Short mmCIF file of C-alpha atoms in Angstrom, two decimals:
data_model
loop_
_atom_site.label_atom_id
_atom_site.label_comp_id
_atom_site.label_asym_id
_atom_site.label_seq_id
_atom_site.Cartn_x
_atom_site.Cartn_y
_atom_site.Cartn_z
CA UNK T 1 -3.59 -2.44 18.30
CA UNK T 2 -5.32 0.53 17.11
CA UNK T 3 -2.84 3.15 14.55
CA UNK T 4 -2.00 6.69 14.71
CA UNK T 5 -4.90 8.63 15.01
CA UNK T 6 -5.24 12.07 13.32
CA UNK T 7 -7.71 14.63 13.13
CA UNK T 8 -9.15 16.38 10.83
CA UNK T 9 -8.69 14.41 7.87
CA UNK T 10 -9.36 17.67 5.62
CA UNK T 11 -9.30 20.98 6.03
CA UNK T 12 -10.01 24.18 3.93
CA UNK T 13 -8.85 27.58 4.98
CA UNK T 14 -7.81 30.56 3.58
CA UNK T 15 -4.82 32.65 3.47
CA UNK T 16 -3.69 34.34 7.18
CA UNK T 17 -6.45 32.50 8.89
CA UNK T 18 -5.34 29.63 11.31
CA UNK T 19 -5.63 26.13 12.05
CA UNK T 20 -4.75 23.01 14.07
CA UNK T 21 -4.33 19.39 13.65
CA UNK T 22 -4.22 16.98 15.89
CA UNK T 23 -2.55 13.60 16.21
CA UNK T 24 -2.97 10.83 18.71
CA UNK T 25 -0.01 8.28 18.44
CA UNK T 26 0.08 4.38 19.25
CA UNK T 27 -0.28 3.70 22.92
CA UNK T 28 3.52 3.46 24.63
CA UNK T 29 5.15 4.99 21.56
CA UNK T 30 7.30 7.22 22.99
CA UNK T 31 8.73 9.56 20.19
CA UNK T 32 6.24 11.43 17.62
CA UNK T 33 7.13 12.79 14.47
CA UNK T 34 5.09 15.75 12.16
CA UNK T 35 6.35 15.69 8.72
CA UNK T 36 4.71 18.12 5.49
CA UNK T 37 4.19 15.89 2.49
CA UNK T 38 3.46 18.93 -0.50
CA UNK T 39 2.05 17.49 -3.55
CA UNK T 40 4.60 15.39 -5.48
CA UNK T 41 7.31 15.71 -2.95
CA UNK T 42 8.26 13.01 -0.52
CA UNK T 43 7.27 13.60 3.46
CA UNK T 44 9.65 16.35 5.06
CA UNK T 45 9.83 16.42 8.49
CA UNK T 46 9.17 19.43 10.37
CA UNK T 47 9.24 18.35 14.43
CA UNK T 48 10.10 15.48 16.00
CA UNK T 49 9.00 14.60 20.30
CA UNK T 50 10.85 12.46 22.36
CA UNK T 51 8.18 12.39 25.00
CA UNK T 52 6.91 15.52 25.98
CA UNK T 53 10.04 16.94 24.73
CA UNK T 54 11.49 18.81 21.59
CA UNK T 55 14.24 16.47 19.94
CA UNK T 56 14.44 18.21 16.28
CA UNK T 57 12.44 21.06 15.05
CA UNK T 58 15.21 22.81 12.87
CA UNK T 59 12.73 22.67 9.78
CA UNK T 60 10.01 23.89 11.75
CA UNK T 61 8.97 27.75 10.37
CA UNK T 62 8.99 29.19 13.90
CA UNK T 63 7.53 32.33 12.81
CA UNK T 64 4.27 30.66 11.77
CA UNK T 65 4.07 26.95 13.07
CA UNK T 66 3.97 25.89 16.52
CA UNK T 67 3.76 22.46 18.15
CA UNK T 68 3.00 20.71 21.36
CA UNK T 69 2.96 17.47 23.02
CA UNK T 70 1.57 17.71 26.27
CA UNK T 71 1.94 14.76 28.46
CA UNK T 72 3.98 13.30 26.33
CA UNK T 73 1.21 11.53 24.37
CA UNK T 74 -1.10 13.46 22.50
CA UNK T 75 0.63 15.99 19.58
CA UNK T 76 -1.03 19.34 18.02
CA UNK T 77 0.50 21.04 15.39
CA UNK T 78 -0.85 24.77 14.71
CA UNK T 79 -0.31 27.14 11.71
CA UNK T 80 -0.82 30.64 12.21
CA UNK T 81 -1.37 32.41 10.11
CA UNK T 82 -1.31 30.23 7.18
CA UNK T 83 -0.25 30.93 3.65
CA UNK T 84 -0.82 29.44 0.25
CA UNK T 85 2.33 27.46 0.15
CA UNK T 86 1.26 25.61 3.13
CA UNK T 87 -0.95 23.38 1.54
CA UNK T 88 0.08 19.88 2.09
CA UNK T 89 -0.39 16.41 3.97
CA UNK T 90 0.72 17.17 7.47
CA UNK T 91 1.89 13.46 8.77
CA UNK T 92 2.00 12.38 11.78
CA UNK T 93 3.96 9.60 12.84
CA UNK T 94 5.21 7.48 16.26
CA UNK T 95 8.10 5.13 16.05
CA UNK T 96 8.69 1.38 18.39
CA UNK T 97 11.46 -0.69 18.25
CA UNK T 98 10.67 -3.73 16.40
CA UNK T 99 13.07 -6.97 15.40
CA UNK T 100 15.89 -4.34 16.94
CA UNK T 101 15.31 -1.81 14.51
CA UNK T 102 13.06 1.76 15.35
CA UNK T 103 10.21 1.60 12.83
CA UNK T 104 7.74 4.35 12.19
CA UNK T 105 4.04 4.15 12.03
CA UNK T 106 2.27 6.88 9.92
CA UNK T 107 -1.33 8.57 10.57
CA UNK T 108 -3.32 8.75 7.94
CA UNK T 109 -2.71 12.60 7.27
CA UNK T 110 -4.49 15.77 7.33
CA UNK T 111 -5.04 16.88 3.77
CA UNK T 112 -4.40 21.02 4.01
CA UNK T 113 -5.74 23.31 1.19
CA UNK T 114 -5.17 26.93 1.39
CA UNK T 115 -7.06 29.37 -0.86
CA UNK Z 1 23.01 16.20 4.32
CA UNK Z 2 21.75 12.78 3.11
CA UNK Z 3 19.66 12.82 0.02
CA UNK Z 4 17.28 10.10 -1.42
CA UNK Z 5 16.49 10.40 -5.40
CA UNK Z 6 13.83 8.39 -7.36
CA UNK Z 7 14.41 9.08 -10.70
CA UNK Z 8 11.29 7.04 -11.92
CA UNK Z 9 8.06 9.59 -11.41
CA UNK Z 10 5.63 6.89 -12.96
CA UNK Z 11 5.72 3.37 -13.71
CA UNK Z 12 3.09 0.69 -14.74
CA UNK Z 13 3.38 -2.92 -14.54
CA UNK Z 14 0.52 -5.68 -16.07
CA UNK Z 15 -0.92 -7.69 -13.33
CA UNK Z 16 1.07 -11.07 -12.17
CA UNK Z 17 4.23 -9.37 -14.31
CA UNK Z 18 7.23 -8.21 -11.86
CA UNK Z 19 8.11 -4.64 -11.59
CA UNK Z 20 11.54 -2.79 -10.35
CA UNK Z 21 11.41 0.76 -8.86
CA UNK Z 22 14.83 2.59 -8.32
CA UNK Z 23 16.47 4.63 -5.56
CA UNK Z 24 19.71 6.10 -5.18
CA UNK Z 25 20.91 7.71 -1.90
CA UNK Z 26 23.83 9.89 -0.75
CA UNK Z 27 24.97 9.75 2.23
CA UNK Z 28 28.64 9.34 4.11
CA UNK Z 29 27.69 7.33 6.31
CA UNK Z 30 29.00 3.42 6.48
CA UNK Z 31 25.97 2.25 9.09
CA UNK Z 32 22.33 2.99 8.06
CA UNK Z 33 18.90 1.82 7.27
CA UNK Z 34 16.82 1.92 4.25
CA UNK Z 35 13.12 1.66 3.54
CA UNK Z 36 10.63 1.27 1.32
CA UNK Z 37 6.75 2.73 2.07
CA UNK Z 38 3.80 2.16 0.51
CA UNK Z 39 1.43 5.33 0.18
CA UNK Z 40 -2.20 3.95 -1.28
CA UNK Z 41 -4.45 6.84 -2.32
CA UNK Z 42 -6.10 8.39 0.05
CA UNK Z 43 -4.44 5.87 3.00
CA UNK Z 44 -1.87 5.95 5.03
CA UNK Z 45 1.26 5.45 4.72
CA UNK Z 46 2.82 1.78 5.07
CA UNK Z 47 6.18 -0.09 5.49
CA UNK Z 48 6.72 -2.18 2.94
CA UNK Z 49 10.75 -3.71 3.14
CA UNK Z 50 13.52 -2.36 5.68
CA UNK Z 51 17.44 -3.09 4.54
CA UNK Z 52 20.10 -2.67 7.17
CA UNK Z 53 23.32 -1.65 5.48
CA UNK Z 54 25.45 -3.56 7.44
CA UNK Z 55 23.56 -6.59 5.92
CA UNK Z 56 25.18 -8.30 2.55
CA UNK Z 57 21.79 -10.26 1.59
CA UNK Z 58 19.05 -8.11 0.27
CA UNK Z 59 16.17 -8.35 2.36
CA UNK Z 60 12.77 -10.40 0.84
CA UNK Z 61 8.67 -9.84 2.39
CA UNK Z 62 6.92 -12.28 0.21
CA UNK Z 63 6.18 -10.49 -3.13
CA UNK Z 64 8.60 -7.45 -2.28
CA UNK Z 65 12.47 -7.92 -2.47
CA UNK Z 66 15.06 -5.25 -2.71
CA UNK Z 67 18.51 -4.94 -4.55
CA UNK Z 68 20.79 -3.54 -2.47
CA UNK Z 69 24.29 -2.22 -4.10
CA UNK Z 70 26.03 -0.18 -1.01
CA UNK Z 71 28.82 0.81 -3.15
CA UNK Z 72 27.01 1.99 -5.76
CA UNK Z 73 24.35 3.53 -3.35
CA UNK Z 74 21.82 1.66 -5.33
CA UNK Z 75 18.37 0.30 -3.79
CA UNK Z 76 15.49 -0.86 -5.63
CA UNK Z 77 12.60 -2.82 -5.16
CA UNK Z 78 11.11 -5.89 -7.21
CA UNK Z 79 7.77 -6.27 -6.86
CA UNK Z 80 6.71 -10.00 -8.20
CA UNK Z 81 3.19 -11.25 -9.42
CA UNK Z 82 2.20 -7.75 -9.14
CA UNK Z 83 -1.43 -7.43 -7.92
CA UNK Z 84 -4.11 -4.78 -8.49
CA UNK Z 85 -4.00 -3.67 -4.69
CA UNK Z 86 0.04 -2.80 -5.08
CA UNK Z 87 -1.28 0.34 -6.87
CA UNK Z 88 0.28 3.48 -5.30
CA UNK Z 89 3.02 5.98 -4.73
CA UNK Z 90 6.28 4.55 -3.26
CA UNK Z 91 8.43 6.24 -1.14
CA UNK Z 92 12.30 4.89 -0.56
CA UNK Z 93 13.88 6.20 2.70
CA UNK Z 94 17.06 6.53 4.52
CA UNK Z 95 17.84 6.74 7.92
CA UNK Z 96 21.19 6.90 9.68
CA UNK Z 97 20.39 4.91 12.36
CA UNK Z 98 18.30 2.05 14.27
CA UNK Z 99 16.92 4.61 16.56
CA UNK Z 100 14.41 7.20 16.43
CA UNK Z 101 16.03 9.46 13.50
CA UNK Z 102 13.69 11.06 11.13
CA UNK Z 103 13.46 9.47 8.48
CA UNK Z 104 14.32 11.22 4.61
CA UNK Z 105 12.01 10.28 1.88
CA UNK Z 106 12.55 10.11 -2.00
CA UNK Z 107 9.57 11.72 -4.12
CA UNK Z 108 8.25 9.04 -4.70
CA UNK Z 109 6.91 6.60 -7.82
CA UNK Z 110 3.55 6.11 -8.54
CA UNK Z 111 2.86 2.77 -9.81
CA UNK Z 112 0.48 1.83 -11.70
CA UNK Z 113 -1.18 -2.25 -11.98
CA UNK Z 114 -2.74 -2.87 -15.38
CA UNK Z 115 -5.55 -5.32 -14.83
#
């Protein structure tokens, strides 16, 4: 069974210029999940999909992050425009049920640096 | 809010030795899940151990077995025979629920195998 996907795996930018990263979960899983993970800090989330659907996004900065799942499968998270304390792992995560318990499946991250 | 601490930033362990990580949670909760994730460098993120709190007997995955105090709020990890390959940051995480939930990380401990 192939993971979560994610895309780009790095990405430099500077400050107020944009960006986008994209994140293909495992097949059938159903609810998506983008969490930052800033150096030294634990994963945070910032949205969460149920389907195609907004379930959570109450630590999403609306005034500079955006996010879409179209179809209900495929996720892209945008910053725009992006600023220095933005630089982070940007996770990306789907969740099945397994022995009766959700568990979540990470990406392999999109390492952010802002300069 | 529910809050995860890891009070242990670092840790190193010699190879084959056995190794303890700590976590404390709050939460008010009497019904939730707890986790423990394995970040390698540079690789995604993995589940390691998963402890329902309804559960009195601390949950075992080969090497990996967890010490779970509820009332004290209390949940480490042992790791036994440690290997090389169990270098890397671990995350303990809560979760209220067996659903979809996000899930709410500690900072993490970076462990370290001594060959």
């Amino acid at each position: 069974e192939a993971g979560v996907a994610q895309s780009p795996r790095y990405k430099i930018i500077e400050k107020r210029q944009s960006v986008a990263f994209w994140c293909n979960p495992i097949s059938g899983h159903a609810t998506l999940y983008w969490y930052q993970q800033i150096l030294g800090q634990g994963p945070k989330l910032l949205i969460q999909f149920q389907n195609n659907g907004v379930v959570d996004d109450s630590q999403l900065p609306k005034d500079r992050f955006s996010a879409e799942r179209l179809k209900g499968v495929d996720s892209t998270l945008k910053i725009q425009p992006a600023k220095l304390e933005d630089s982070a792992v940007y996770l990306c995560a789907s969740s099945l049920m397994r022995r009766w318990v959700y568990e979540q499946y990470f990406g392999p991250g999109t390492r952010l640096t802002v300069t | 809010a529910q809050t995860v601490t890891q009070s242990q930033p670092e840790m190193s362990v010699q190879e084959a030795e056995t190794v303890t990580l700590s976590c404390t949670y709050d939460t008010s909760e009497s019904d939730y899940y707890l986790f423990w994730y394995k970040q390698p460098p540079s690789r995604q993120m993995i589940l390691v151990i998963r402890q329902e709190a309804y559960k009195q007997q601390n949950a075992t995955e080969n090497r990996f077995s967890v010490n779970f105090q509820k009332a004290a709020k209390s949940f480490s990890l042992k790791i036994s025979d440690s290997q090389l390959g169990d270098a890397a940051m671990y995350f303990c995480a809560y979760r209220r629920d067996s659903g979809n939930t996000p899930l709410v990380f500690g900072k993490g401990t970076r462990l370290s195998v001594i060959a």
